[in-house]
mmCIF file of C-alpha atoms in Angstrom:
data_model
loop_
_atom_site.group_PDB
_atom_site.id
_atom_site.type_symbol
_atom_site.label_atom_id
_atom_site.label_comp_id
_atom_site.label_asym_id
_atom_site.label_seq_id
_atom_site.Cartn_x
_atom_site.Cartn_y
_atom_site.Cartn_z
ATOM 1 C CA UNK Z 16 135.032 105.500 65.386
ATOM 2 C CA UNK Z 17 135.759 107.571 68.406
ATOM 3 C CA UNK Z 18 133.174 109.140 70.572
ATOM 4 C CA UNK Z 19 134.714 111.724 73.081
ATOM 5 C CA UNK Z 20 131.594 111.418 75.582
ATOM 6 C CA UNK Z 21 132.384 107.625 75.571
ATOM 7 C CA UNK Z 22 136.165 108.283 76.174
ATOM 8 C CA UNK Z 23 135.650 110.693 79.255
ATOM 9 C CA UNK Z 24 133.025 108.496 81.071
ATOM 10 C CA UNK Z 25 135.603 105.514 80.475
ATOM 11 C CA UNK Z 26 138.362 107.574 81.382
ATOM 12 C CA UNK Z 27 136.850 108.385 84.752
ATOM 13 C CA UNK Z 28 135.782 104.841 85.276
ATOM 14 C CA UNK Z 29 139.163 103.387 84.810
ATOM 15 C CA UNK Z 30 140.871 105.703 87.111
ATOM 16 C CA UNK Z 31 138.239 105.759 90.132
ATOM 17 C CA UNK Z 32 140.134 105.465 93.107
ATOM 18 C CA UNK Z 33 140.024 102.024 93.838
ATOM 19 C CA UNK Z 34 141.185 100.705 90.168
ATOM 20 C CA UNK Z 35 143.785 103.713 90.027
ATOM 21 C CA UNK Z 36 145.387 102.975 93.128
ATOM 22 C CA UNK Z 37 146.048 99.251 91.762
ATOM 23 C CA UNK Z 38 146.739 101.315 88.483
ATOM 24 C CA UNK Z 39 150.123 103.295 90.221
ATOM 25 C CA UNK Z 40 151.150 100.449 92.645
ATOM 26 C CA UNK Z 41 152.283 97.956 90.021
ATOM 27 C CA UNK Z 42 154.370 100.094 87.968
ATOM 28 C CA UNK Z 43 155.431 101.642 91.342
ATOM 29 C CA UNK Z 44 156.269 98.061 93.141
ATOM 30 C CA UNK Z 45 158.508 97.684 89.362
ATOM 31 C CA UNK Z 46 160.365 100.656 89.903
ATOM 32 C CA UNK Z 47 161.376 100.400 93.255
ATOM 33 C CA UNK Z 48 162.431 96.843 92.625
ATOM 34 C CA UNK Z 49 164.418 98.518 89.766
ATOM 35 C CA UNK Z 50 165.644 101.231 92.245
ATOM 36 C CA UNK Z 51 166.785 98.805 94.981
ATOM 37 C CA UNK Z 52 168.414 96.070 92.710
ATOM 38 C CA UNK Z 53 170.825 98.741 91.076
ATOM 39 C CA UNK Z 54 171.502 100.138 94.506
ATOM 40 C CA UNK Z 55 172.531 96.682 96.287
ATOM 41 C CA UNK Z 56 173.457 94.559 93.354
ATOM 42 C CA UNK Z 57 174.182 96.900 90.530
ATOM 43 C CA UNK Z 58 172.741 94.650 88.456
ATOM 44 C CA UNK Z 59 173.757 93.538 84.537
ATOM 45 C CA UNK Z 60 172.127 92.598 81.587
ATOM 46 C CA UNK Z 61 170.797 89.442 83.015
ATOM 47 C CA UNK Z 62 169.210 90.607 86.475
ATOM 48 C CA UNK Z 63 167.518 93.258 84.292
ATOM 49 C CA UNK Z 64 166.418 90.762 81.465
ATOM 50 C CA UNK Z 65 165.021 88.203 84.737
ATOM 51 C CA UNK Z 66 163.228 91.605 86.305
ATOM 52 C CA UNK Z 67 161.811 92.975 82.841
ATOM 53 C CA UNK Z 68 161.005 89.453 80.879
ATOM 54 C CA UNK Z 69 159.387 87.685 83.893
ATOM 55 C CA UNK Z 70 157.902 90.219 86.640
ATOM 56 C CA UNK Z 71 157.067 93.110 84.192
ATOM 57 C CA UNK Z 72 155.733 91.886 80.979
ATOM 58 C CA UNK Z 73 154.921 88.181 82.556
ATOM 59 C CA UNK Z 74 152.658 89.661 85.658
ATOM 60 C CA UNK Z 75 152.855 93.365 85.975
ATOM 61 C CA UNK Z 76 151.560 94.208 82.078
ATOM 62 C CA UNK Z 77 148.800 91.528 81.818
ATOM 63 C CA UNK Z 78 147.402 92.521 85.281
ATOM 64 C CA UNK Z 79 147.326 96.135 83.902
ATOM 65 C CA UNK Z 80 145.543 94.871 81.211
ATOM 66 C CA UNK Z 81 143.016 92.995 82.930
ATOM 67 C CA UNK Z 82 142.389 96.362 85.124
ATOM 68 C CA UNK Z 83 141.891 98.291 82.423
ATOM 69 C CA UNK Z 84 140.401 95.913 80.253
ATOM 70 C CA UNK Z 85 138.062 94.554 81.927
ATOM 71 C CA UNK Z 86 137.247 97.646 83.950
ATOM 72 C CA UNK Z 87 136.481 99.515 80.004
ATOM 73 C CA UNK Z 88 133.373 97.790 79.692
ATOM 74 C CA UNK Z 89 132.478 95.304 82.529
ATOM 75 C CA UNK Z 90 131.348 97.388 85.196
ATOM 76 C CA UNK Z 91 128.635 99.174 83.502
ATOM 77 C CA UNK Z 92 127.351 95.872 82.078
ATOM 78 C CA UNK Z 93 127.588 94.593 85.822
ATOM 79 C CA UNK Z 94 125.590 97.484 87.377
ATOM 80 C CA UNK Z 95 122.826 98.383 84.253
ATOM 81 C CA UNK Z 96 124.012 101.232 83.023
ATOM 82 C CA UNK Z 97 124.814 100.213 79.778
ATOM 83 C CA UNK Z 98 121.534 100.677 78.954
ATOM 84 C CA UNK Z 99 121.827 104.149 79.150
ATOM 85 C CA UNK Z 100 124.806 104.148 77.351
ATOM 86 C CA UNK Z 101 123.433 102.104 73.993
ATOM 87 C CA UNK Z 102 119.912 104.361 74.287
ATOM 88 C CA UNK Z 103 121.966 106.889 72.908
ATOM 89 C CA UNK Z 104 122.689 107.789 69.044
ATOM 90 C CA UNK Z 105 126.362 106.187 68.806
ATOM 91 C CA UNK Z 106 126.953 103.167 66.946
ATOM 92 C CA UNK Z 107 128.074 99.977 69.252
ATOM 93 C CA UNK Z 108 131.384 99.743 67.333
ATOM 94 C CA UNK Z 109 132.246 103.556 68.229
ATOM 95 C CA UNK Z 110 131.355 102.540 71.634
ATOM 96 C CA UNK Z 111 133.934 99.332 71.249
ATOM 97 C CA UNK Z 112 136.324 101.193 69.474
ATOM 98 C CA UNK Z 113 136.670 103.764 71.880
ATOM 99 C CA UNK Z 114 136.495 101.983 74.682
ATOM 100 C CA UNK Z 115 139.134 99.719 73.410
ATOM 101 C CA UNK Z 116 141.011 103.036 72.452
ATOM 102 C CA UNK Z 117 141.180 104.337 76.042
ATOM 103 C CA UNK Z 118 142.332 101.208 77.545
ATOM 104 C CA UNK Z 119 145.114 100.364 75.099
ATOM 105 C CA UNK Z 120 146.220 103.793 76.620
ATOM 106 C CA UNK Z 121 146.014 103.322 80.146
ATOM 107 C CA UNK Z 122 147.406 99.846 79.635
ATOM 108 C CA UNK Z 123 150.350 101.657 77.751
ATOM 109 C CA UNK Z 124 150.994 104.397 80.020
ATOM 110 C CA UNK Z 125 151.020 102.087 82.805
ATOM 111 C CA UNK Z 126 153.113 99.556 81.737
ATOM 112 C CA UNK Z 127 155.246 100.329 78.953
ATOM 113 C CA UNK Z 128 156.742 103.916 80.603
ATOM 114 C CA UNK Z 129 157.332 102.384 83.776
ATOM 115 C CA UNK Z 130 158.766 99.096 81.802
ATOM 116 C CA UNK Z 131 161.513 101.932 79.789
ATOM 117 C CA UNK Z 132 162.138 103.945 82.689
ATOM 118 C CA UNK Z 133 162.680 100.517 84.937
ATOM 119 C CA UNK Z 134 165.234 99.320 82.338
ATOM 120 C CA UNK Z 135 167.469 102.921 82.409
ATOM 121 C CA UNK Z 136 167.291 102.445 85.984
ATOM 122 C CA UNK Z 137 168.752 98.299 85.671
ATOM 123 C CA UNK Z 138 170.762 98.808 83.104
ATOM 124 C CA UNK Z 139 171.115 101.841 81.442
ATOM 125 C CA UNK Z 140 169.664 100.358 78.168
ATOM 126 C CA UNK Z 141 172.462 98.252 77.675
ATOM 127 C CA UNK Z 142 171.853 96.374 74.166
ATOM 128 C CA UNK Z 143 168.866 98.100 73.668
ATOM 129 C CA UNK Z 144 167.028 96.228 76.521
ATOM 130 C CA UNK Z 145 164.998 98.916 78.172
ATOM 131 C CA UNK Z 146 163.874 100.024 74.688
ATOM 132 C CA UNK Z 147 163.282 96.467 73.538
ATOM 133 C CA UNK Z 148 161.521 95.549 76.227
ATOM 134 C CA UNK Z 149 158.939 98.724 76.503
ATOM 135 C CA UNK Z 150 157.868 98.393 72.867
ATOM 136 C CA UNK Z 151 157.176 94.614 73.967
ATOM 137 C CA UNK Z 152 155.245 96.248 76.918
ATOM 138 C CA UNK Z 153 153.677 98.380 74.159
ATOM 139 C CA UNK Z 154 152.731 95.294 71.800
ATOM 140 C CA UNK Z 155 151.004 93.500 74.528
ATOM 141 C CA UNK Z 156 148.873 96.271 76.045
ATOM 142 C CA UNK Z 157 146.797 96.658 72.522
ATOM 143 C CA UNK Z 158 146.373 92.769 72.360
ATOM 144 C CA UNK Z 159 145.386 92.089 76.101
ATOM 145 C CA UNK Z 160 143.240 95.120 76.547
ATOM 146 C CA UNK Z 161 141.229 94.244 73.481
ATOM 147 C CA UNK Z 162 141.155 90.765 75.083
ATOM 148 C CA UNK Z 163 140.329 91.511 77.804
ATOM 149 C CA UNK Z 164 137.467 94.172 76.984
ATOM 150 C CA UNK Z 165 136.065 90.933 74.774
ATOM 151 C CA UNK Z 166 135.787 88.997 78.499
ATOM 152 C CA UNK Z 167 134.652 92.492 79.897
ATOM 153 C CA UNK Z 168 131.267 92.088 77.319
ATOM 154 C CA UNK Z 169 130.973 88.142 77.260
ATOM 155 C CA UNK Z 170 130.951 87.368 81.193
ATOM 156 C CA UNK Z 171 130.091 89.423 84.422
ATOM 157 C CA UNK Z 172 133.102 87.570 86.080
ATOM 158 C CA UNK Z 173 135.765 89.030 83.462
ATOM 159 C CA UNK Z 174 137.857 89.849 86.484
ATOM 160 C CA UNK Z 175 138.062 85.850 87.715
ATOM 161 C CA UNK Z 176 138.721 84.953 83.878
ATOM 162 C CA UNK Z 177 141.508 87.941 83.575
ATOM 163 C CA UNK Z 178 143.180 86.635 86.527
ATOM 164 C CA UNK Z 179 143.103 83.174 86.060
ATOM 165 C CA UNK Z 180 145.085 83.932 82.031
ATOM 166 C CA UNK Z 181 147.195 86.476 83.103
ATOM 167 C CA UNK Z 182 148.458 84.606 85.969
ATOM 168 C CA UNK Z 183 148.090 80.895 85.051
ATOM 169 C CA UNK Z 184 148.200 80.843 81.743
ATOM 170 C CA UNK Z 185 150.609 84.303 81.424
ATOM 171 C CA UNK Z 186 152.748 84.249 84.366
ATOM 172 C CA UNK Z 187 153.201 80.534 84.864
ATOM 173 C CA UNK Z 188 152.417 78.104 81.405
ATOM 174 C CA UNK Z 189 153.448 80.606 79.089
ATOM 175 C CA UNK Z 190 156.819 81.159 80.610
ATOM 176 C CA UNK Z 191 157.798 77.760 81.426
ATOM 177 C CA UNK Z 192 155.473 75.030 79.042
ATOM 178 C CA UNK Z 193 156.735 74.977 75.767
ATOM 179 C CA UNK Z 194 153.446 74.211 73.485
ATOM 180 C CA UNK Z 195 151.696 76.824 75.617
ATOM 181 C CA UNK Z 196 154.367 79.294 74.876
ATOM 182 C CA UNK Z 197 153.299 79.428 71.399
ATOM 183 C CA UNK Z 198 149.809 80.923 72.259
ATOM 184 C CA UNK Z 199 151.079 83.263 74.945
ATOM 185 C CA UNK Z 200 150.483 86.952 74.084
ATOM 186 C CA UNK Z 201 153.775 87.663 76.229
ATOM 187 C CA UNK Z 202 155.586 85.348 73.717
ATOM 188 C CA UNK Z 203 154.221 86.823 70.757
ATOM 189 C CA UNK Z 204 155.341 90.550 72.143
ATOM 190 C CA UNK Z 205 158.824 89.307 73.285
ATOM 191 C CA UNK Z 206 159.281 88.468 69.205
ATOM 192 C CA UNK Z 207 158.894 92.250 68.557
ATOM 193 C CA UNK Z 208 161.333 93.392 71.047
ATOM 194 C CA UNK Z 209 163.503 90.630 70.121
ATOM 195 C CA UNK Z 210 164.090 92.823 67.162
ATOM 196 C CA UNK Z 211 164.040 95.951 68.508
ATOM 197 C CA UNK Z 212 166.927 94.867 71.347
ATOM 198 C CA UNK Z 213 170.427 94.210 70.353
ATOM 199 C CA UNK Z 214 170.962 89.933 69.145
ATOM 200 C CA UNK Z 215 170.872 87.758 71.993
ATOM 201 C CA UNK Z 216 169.213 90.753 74.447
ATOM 202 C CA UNK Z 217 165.945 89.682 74.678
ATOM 203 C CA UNK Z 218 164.979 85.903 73.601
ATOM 204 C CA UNK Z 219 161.115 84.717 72.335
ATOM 205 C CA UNK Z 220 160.032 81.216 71.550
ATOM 206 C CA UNK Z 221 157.517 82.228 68.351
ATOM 207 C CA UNK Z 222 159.433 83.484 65.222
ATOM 208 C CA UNK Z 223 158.322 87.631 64.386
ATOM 209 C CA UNK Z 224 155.915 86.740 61.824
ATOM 210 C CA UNK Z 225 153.978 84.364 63.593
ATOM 211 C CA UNK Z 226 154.092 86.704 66.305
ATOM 212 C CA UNK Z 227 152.902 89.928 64.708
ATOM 213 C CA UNK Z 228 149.961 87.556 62.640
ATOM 214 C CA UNK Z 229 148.694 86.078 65.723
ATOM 215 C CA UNK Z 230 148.786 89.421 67.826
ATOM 216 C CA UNK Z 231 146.982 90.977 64.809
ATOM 217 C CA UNK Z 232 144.236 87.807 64.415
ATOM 218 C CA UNK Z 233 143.603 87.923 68.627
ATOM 219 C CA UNK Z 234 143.114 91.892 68.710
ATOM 220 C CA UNK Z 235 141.028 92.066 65.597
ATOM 221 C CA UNK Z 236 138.562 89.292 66.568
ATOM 222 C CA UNK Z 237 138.474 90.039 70.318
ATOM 223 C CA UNK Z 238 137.381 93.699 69.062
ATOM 224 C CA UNK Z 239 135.005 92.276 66.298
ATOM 225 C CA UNK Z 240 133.119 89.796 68.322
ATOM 226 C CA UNK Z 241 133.356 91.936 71.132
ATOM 227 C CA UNK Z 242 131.142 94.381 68.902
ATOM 228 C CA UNK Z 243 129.102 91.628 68.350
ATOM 229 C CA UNK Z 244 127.996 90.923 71.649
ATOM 230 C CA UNK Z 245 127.580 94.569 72.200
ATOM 231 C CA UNK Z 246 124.806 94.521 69.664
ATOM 232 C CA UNK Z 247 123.351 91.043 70.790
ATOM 233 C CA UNK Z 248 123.293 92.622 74.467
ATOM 234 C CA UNK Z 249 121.245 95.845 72.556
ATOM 235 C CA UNK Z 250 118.702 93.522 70.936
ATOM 236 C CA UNK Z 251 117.982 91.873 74.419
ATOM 237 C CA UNK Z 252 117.080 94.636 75.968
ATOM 238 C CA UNK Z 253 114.801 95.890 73.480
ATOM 239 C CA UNK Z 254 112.902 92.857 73.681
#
């Protein structure tokens, strides 16, 4: 289910210079926030919940995960050359699974490490915040980058779609509009640090096992159909 050929070419794809340059400058812009709000305001448990909850895992991680995402699989569908790519003897759900595989960790190493090392910085991970928060970081990075790989094979403007959820539907409904907080991926991943911070640390509006079902159900069928349209793209060429 991993193909290491697959991996490197993503690899380099993902962090060409104009994708890793977005890549460092979020999790950079985070830390210097971080930096400069402990050094004026030596900030407490709340400043560092407002700076983690809503710029970090509302805009910072699902922008990450639309870069990398998107990025996995959309750009050689864009330009051809995933024709060369399914001419060769790998199965399309290798090619998926990998592809999925290297942007969970870019989308990981990206978010959730700056996310920890940003909460240390706030707060020293009072109550378990910094930790709470990074495995929430953590949670979200596998379900967005396998959603966002799915827009990456289904449309050649994955980028436009990615934007448009992470920062409409992410960074703006999810956060404020109650029924839409129940199908927001940042909701779902806030339930897992929930119980990973200390009580009252870090708050979501879905209960843990609706949480950990739905971020199972939206990663599993985004990969699956994903694969699907991998193989339907495969039989068009042919023809």
């Amino acid at each position: 289910m991993f193909h290491p050929t697959v991996a490197r070419l993503t690899y380099r794809a993902l962090l060409g210079r104009r994708r890793a340059l977005i890549l460092f400058a979020l999790p950079t812009l985070l830390v210097v926030l971080a930096i400069a709000v402990r050094a004026l305001a030596n900030a407490d448990d709340s400043t560092a919940g407002g700076i983690l909850g809503h710029f970090a895992l509302g805009t910072m991680v699902p922008l990450i995960g639309v870069i990398a995402g998107t990025g996995a699989m959309g750009p050689e569908i864009d330009d051809g050359s995933v024709v060369y790519l399914l001419a060769k003897p790998v199965p399309r759900s290798t090619i998926i699974f990998t592809k999925l595989f290297v942007a969970i960790g870019v989308t990981v190493t990206f978010s959730a490490l700056p996310v920890l090392f940003a909460g240390f910085v706030l707060n020293g991970n009072s109550q378990q915040m910094a930790v709470g928060y990074a495995v929430a970081a953590a949670i979200a990075s596998v379900a967005y980058s396998a959603l966002f790989l799915l827009f990456g094979t289904v449309t050649r403007h994955a980028v436009v779609f990615g934007l448009v959820y992470a920062l409409v539907w992410e960074a703006l409904m999810g956060s404020l509009i109650p029924g839409a907080q129940t199908l927001s991926v940042q909701q779902w991943a806030l339930a897992v640090g929930q119980r990973v911070a200390a009580d009252g640390a870090i708050t979501s509006e879905v209960e843990l096992p609706v949480a950990v079902c739905l971020l199972v159900a939206l990663t599993a069928v985004s990969t699956w159909y994903a694969g699907r349209r991998l193989k339907a793209l495969t039989l068009a060429g042919e023809e």
